[in-house]
GROMACS .gro file of C-alpha atoms in nm:
model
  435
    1UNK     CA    1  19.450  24.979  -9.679
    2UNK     CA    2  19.199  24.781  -9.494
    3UNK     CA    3  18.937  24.751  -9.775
    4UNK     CA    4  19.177  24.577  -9.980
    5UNK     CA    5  19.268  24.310  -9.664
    6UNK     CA    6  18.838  24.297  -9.670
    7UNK     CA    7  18.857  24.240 -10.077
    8UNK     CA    8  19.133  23.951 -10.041
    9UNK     CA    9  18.927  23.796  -9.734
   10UNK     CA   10  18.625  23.751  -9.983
   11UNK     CA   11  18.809  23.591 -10.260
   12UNK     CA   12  18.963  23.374  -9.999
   13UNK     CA   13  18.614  23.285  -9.861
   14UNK     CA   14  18.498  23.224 -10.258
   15UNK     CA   15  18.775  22.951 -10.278
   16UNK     CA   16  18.753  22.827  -9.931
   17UNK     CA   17  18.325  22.792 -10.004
   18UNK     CA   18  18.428  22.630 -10.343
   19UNK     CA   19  18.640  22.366 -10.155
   20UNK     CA   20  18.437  22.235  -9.950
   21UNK     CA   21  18.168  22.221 -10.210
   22UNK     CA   22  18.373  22.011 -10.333
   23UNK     CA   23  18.406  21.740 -10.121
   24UNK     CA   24  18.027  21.727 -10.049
   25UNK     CA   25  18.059  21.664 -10.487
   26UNK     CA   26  18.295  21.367 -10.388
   27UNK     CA   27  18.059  21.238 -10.126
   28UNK     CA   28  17.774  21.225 -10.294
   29UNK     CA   29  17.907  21.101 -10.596
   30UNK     CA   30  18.092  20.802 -10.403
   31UNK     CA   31  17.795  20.717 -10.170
   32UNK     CA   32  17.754  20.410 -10.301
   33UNK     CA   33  18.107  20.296 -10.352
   34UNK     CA   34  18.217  20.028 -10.170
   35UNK     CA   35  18.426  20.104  -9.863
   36UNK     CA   36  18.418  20.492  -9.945
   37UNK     CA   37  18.554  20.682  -9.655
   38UNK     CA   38  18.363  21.051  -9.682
   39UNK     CA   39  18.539  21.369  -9.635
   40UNK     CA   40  18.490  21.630  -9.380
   41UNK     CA   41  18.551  21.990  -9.478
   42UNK     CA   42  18.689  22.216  -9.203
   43UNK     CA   43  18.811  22.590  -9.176
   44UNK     CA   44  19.089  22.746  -9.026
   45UNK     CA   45  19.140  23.147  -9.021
   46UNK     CA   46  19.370  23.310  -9.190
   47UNK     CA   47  19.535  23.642  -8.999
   48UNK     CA   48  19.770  23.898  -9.126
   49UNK     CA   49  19.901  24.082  -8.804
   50UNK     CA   50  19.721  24.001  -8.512
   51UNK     CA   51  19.925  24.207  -8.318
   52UNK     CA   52  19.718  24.513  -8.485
   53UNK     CA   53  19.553  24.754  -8.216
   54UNK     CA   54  19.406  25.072  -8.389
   55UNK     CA   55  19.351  24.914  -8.747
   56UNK     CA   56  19.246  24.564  -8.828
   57UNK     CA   57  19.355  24.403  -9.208
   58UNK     CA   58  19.136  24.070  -9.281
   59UNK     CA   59  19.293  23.753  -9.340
   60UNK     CA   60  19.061  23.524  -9.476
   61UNK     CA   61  18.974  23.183  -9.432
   62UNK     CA   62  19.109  22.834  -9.599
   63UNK     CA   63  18.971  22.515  -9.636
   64UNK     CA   64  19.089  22.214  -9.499
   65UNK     CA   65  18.955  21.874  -9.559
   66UNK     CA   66  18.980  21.600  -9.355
   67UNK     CA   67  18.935  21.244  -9.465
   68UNK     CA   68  18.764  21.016  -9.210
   69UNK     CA   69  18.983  20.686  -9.292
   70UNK     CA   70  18.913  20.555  -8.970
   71UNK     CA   71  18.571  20.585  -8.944
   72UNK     CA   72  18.372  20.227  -8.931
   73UNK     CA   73  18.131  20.204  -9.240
   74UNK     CA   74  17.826  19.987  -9.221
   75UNK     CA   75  17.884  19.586  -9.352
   76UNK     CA   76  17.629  19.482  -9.589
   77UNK     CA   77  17.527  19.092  -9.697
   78UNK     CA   78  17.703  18.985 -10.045
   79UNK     CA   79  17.652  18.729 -10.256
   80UNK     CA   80  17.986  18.623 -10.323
   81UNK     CA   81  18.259  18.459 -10.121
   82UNK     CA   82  18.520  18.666 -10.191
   83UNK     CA   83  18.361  18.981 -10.132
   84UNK     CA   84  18.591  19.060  -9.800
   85UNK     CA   85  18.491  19.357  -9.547
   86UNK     CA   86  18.706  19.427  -9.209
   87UNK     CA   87  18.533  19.432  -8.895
   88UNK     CA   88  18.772  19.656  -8.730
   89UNK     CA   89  19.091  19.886  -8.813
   90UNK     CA   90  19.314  19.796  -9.109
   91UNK     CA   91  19.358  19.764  -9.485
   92UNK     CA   92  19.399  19.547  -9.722
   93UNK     CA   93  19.768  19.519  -9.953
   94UNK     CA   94  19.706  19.551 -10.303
   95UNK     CA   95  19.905  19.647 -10.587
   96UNK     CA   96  19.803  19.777 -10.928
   97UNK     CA   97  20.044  19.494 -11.117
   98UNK     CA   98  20.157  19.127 -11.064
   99UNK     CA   99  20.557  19.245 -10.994
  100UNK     CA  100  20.722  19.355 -10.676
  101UNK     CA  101  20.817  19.664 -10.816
  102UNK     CA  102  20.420  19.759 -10.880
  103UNK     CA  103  20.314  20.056 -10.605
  104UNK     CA  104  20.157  19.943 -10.302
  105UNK     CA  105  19.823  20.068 -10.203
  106UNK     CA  106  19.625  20.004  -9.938
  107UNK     CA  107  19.250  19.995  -9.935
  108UNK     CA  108  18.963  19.850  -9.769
  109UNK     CA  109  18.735  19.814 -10.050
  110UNK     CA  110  18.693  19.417 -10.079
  111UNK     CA  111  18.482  19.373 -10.362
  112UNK     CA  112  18.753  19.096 -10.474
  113UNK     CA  113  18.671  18.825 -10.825
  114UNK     CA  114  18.884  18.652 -11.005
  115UNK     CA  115  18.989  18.802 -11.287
  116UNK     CA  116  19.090  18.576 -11.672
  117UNK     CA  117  19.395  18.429 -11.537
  118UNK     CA  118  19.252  18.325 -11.181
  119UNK     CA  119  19.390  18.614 -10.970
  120UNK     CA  120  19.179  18.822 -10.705
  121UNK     CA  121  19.103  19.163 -10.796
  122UNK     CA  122  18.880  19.435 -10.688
  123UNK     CA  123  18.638  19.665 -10.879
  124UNK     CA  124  18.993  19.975 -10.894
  125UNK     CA  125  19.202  19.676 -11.082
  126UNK     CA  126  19.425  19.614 -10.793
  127UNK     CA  127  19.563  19.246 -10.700
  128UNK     CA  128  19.476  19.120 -10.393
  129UNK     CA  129  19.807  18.977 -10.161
  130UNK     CA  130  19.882  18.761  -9.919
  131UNK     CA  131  20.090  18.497  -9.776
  132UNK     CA  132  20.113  18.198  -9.965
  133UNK     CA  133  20.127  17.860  -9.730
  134UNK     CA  134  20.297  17.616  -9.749
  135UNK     CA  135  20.199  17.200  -9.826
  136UNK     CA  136  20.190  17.228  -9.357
  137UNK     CA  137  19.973  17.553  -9.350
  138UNK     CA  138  20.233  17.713  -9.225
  139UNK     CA  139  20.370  18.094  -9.337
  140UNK     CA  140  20.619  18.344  -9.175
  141UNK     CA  141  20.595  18.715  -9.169
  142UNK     CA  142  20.861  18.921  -9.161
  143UNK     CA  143  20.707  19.220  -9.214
  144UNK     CA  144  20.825  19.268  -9.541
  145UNK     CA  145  20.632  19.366  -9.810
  146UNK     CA  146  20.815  19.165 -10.088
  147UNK     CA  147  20.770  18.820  -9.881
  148UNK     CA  148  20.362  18.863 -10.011
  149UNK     CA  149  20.250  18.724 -10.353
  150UNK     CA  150  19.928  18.804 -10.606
  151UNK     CA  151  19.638  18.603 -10.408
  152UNK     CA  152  19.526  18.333 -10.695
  153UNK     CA  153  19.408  17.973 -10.656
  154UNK     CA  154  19.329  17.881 -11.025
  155UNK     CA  155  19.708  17.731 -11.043
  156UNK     CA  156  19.602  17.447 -10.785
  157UNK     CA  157  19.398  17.256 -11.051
  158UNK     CA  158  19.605  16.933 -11.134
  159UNK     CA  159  19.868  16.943 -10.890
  160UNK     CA  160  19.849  16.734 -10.574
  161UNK     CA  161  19.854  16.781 -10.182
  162UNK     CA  162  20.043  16.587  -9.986
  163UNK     CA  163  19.878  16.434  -9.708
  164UNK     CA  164  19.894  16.651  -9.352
  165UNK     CA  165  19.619  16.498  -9.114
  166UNK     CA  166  19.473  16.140  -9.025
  167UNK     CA  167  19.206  16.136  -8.823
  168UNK     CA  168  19.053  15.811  -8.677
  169UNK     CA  169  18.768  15.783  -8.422
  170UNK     CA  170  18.779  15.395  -8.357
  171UNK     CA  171  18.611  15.151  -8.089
  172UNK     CA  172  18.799  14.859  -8.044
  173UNK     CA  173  18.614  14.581  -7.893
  174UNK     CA  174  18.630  14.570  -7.461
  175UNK     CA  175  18.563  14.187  -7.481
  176UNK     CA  176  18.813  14.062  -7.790
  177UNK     CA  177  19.005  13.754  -7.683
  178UNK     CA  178  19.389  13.879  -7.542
  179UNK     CA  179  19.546  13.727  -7.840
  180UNK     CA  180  19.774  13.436  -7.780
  181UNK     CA  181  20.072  13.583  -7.936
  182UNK     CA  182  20.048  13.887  -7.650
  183UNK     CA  183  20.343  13.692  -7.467
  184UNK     CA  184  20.601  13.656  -7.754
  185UNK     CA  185  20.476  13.944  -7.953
  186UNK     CA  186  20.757  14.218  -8.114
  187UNK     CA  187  20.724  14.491  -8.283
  188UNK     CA  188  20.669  14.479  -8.666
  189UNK     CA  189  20.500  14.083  -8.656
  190UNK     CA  190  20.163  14.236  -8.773
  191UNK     CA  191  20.306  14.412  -9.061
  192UNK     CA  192  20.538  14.056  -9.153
  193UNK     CA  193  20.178  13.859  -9.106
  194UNK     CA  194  20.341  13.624  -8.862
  195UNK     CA  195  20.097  13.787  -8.595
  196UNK     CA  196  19.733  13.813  -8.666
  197UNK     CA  197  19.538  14.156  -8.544
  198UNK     CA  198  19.296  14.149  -8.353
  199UNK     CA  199  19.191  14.489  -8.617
  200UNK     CA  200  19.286  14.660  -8.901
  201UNK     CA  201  19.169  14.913  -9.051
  202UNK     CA  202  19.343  15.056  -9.385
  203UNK     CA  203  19.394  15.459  -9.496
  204UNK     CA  204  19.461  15.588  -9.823
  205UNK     CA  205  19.778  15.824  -9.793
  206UNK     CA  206  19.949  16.081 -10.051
  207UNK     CA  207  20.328  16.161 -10.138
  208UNK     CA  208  20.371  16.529 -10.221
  209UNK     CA  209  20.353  16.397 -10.591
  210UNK     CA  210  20.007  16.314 -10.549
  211UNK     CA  211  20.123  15.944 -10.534
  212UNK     CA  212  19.874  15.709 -10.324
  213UNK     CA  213  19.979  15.488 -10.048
  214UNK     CA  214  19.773  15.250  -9.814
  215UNK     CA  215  19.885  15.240  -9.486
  216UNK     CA  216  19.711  15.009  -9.207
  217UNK     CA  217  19.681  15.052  -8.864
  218UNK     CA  218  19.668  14.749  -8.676
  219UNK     CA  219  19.594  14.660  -8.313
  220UNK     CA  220  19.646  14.335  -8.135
  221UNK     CA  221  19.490  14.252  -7.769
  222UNK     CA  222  19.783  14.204  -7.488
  223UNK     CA  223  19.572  14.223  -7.217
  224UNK     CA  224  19.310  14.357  -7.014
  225UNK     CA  225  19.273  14.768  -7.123
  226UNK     CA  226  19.608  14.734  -7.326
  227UNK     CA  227  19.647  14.717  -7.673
  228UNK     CA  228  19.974  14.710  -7.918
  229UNK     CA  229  19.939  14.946  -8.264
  230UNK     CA  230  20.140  14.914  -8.571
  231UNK     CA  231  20.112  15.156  -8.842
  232UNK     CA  232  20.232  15.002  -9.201
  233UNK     CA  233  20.274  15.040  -9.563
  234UNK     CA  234  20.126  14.801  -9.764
  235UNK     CA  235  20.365  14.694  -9.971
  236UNK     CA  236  20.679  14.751  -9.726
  237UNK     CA  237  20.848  14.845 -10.031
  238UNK     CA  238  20.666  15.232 -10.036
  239UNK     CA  239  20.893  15.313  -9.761
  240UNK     CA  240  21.226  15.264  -9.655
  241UNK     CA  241  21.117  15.180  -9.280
  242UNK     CA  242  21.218  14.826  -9.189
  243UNK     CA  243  20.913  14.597  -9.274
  244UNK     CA  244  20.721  14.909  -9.403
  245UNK     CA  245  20.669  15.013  -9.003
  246UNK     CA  246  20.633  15.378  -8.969
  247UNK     CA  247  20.534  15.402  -8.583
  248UNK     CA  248  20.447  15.136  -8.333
  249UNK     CA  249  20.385  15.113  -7.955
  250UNK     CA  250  20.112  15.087  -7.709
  251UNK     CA  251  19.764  15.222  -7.653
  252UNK     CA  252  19.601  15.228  -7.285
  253UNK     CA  253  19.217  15.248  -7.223
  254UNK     CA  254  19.137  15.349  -6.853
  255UNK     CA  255  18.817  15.148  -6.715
  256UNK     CA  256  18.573  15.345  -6.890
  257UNK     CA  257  18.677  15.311  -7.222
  258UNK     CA  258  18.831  15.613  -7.310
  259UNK     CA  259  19.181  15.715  -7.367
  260UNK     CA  260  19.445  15.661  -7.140
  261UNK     CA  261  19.679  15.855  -7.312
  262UNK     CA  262  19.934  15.951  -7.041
  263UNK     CA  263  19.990  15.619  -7.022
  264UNK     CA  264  20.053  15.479  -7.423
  265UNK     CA  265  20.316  15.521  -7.634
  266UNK     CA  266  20.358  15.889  -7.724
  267UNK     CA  267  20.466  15.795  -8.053
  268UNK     CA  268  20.134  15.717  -8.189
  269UNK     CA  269  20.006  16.073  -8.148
  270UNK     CA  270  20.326  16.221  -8.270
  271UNK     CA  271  20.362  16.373  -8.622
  272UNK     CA  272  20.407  16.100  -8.852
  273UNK     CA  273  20.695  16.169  -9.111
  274UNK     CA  274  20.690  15.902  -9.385
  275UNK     CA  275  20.971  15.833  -9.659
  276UNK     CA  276  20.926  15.714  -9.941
  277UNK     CA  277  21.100  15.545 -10.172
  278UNK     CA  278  20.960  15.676 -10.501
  279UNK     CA  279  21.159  16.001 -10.420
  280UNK     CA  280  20.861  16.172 -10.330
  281UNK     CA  281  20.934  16.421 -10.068
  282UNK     CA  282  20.670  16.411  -9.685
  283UNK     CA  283  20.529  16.665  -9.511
  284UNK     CA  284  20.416  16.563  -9.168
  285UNK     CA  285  20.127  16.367  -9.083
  286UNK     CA  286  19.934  16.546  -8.798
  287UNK     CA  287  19.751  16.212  -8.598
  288UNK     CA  288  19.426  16.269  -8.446
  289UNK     CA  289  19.341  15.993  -8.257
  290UNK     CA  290  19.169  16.137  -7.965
  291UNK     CA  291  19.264  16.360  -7.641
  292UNK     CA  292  19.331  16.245  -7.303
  293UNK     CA  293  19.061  16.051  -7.096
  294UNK     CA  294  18.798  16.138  -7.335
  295UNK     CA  295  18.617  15.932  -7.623
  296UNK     CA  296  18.643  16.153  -7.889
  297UNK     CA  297  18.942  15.931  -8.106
  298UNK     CA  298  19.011  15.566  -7.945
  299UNK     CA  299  18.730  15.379  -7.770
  300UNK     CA  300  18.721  15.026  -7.643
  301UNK     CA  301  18.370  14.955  -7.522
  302UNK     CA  302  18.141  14.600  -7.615
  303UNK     CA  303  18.050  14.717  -7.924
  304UNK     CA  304  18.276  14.534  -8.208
  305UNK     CA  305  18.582  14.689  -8.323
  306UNK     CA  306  18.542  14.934  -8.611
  307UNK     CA  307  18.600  15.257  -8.748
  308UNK     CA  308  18.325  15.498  -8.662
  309UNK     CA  309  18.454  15.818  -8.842
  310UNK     CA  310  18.765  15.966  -8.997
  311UNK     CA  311  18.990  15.914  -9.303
  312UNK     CA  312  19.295  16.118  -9.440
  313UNK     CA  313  19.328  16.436  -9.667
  314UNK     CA  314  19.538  16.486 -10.009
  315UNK     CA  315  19.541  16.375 -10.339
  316UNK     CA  316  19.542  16.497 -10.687
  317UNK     CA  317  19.345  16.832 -10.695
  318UNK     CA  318  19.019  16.867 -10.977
  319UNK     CA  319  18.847  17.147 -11.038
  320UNK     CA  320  18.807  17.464 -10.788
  321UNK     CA  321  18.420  17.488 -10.731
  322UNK     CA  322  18.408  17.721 -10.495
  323UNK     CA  323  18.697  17.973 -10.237
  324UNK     CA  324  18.627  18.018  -9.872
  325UNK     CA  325  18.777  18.316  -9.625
  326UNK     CA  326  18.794  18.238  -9.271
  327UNK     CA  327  18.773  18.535  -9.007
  328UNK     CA  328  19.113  18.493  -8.955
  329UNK     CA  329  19.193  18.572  -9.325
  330UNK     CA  330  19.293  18.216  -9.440
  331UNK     CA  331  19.156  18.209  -9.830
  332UNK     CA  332  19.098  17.806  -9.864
  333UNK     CA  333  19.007  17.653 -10.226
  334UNK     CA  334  18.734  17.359 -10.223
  335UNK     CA  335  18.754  17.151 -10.479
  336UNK     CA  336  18.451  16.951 -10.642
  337UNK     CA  337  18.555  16.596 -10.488
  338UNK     CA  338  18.455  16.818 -10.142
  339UNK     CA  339  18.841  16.791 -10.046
  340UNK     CA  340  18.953  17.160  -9.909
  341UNK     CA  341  19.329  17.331  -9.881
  342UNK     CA  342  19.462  17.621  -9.769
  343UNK     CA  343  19.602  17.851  -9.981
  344UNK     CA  344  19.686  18.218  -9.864
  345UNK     CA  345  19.720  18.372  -9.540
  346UNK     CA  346  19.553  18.723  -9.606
  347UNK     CA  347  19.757  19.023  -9.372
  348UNK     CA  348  19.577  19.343  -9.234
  349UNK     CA  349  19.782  19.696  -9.262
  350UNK     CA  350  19.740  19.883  -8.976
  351UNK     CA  351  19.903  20.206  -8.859
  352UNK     CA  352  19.942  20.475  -8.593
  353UNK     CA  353  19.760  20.771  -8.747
  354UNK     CA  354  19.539  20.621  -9.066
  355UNK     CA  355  19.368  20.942  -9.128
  356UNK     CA  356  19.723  21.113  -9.232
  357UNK     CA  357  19.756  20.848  -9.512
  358UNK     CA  358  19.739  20.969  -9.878
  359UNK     CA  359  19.411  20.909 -10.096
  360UNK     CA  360  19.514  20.754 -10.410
  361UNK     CA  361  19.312  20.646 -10.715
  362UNK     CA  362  19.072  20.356 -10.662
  363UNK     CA  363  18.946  20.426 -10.315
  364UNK     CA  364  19.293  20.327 -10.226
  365UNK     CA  365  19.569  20.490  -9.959
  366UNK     CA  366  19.952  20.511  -9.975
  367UNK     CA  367  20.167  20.580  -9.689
  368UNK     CA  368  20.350  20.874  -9.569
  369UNK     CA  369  20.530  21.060  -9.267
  370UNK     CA  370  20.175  21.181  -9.094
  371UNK     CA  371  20.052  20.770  -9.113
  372UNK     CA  372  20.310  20.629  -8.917
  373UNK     CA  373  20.488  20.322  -8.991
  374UNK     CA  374  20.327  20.025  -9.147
  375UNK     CA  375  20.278  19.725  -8.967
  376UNK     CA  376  20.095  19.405  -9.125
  377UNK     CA  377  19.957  19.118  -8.910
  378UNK     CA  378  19.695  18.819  -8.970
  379UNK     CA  379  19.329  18.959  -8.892
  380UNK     CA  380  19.234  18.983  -8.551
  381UNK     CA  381  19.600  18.979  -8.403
  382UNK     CA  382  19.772  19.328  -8.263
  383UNK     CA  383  19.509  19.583  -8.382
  384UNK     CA  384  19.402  19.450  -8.697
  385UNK     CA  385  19.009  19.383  -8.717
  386UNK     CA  386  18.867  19.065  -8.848
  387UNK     CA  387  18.717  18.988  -9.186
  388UNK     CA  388  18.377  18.912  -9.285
  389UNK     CA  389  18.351  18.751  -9.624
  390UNK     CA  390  18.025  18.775  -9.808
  391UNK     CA  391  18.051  19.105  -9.685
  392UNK     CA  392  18.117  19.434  -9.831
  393UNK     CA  393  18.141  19.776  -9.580
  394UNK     CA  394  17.877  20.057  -9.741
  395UNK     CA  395  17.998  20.397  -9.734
  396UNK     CA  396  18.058  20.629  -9.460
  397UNK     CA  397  17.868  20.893  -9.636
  398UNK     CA  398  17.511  21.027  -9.481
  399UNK     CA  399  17.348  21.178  -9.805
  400UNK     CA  400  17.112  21.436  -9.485
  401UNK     CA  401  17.434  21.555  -9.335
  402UNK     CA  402  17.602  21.624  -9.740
  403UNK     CA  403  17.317  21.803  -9.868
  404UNK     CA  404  17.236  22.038  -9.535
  405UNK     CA  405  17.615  22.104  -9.602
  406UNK     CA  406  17.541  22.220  -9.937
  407UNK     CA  407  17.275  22.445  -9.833
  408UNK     CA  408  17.551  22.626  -9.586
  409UNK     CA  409  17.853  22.621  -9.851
  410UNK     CA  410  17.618  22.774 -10.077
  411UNK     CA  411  17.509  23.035  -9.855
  412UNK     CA  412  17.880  23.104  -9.677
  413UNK     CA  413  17.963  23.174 -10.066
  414UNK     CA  414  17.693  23.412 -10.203
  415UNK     CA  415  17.796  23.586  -9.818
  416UNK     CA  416  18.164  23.631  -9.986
  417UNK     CA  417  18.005  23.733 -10.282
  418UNK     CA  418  17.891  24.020 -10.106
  419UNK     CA  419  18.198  24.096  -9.957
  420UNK     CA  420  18.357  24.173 -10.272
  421UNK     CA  421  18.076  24.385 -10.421
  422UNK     CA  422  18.040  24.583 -10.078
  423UNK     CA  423  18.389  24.672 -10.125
  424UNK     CA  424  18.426  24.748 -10.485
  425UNK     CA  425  18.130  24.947 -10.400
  426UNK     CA  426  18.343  25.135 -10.100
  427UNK     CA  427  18.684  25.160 -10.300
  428UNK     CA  428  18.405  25.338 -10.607
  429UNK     CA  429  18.309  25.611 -10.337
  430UNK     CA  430  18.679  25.664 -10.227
  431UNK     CA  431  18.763  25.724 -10.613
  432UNK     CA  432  18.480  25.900 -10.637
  433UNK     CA  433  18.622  26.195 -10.408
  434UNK     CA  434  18.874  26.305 -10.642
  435UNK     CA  435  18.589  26.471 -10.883
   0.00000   0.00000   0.00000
């Protein structure tokens, strides 16, 4: 009977009304939670036989929400360093525990601190991860999950960086005497002391033990725009290079003082691998002396010789005073002697179809067949937007749009309301014909 098909269609528009009511609830309630991504409720119809031509039974109507994962929110100023928003598509890995075996969830809401035992956690609990680097900066992702660890830079206080990059801006006198050992000179003589420099100039570097070294870099006058370099240990004895020479050769200035690089050893701007004999391991020491034909690392003009600006990182690590997050997700710690490392390379989750992911507790997403396969990549690279730090994204809830959608789920209910008592009132008549 068709009455009955009319009843069902108005308890079906009572629950479909009561749905969406509810996620304008859920919207309201989350419209200031951080990264909240607001729900849409839509409708689809509901039909018994459509292929009905001389009676018509009702079908109904059910609600289907739709969550707007991939709509942009709005990113608002923090105070705090490692508050993190994404400019862009992507999320961020978390998981709820400190183990591999810990579910994965995937969120945008950045409102990271460091929790009691240093790690980075957001407002839902969950542990921020990343890539850790290594003592070179350097990471690899294979796009496996496991390969990521809890993002935490507490454990850095007291241990010691090994030194990675020398950088040396230096003029070196266009006048200076040629020195008169330029005809007999060999490599090594500065470092012995049997040869003079025309300059020295000494840096400070560190073992991967935190163990200081000096090492000088000396240059001697052969002739007219040509110079002769040795870097040393002082004592010889710190390494097991021959006389405590780690790299030697020739520099070239072209005739307006800057850098003839082409034309000087190419060992002097090489990596600089150092071993030592304390057992401490090396990492490689990136030289920065200065690009080709420019002025910007070795000089020689009048002025005397001298070191205008540079120096060498490492050292024994004190206290973290404060964490910085590049735009390209690297999480460096600075430490309150103003000497900086990086840490943690931070990934980006991105997939084909984010609105099909699953909402999870804590404003947080898991995967599934409608999302697609997850792929993770630095910010920026392959689809993955860029972070902001000191930025949190607002959420995508407009408070107007929730509450003119109240008015109409309210209405579209009392409406199905009617239904029902219309019909009870029919199906009353029709019983009615039997007295």
């Amino acid at each position: 009977m068709s009455l009955y098909s009319a009843l069902y269609a108005g308890v079906s528009g009572l629950s479909a009304q009561s749905s969406a009511m509810a996620t304008v609830a859920d919207n309201i309630t989350n419209i200031n939670t951080v990264a909240y991504k607001g729900v849409e409720a839509q409708f689809r119809t509901l039909v018994t036989d459509g292929r009905a031509s001389s009676s018509y039974s009702a079908g109904g109507v059910a609600a289907s929400p739709i969550a707007e994962v991939s709509k942009q929110g709005l990113l608002q100023a923090s105070g705090s360093s490692t508050d993190l928003a994404i400019d862009g598509g992507g999320f961020f890995i978390t998981r709820s525990g400190l183990t591999q075996s810990d579910p994965v969830a995937y969120t945008r809401a950045g409102s990271f601190k460091p929790d009691e035992e240093g790690y980075l956690r957001n407002s839902s609990g969950q542990y921020l991860y990343g890539w850790r680097l290594d003592a070179t900066g350097g990471y690899t992702n294979t796009g496996n999950l496991d390969a990521l660890t809890p993002v935490r830079l507490s454990d850095l206080v007291g241990t010691a960086a090994p030194t990675t990059k020398l950088q040396a801006r230096i003029n070196l006198q266009s006048d200076a005497t040629i020195s008169s050992a330029a005809s007999t000179y060999t490599a090594g003589q500065m470092a012995s002391g049997a040869v003079t420099p025309s300059f020295t100039r000494s840096f400070t570097v560190y073992d991967s033990q935190g163990g200081s070294h000096q090492m000088n870099m000396s240059f001697l006058k052969t002739a007219a725009n040509t110079w002769k370099v040795e870097n040393y240990l002082v004592p010889a004895s710190d390494t097991t290079a021959a006389g405590g020479v780690v790299s030697s050769g020739t520099v070239q200035f072209n005739g307006d003082g800057s850098l003839n690089k082409t034309a000087s050893t190419a060992a002097l701007f090489s990596p600089l691998t150092i071993n030592y004999t304390n057992g401490a391991s090396s990492v490689p020491i990136d030289i920065e002396l200065g690009d080709n034909g420019s002025i910007n690392g070795l000089t020689q003009f009048g002025q005397p010789s001298s070191l205008i600006s540079g120096g060498a990182d490492g050292g024994i690590l004190g206290n973290i005073a404060s964490t910085e997050v590049s735009k390209d997700g690297v999480v460096s710690a600075i430490f309150d002697d103003g000497s900086t490392r990086k840490v943690f390379q931070l990934p980006i989750a991105t997939f084909p179809n984010p609105n099909g992911l699953t909402r999870v507790s804590g404003n947080s997403y898991s995967a599934n067949r409608s999302s697609g396969s997850m792929t993770m990549n630095p910010p920026g690279q392959l689809g993955a937007g860029k972070l902001s730090s000191n930025t949190l994204e607002a959420s995508t809830v407009d408070l107007a749009g929730e509450f003119t959608n109240m008015i109409r789920f309210q209405r579209a209910y009392s409406a199905s309301s009617k239904i029902i008592t219309t019909v009870d009132d029919m199906l009353r008549e029709v019983s009615d014909l039997k007295r």
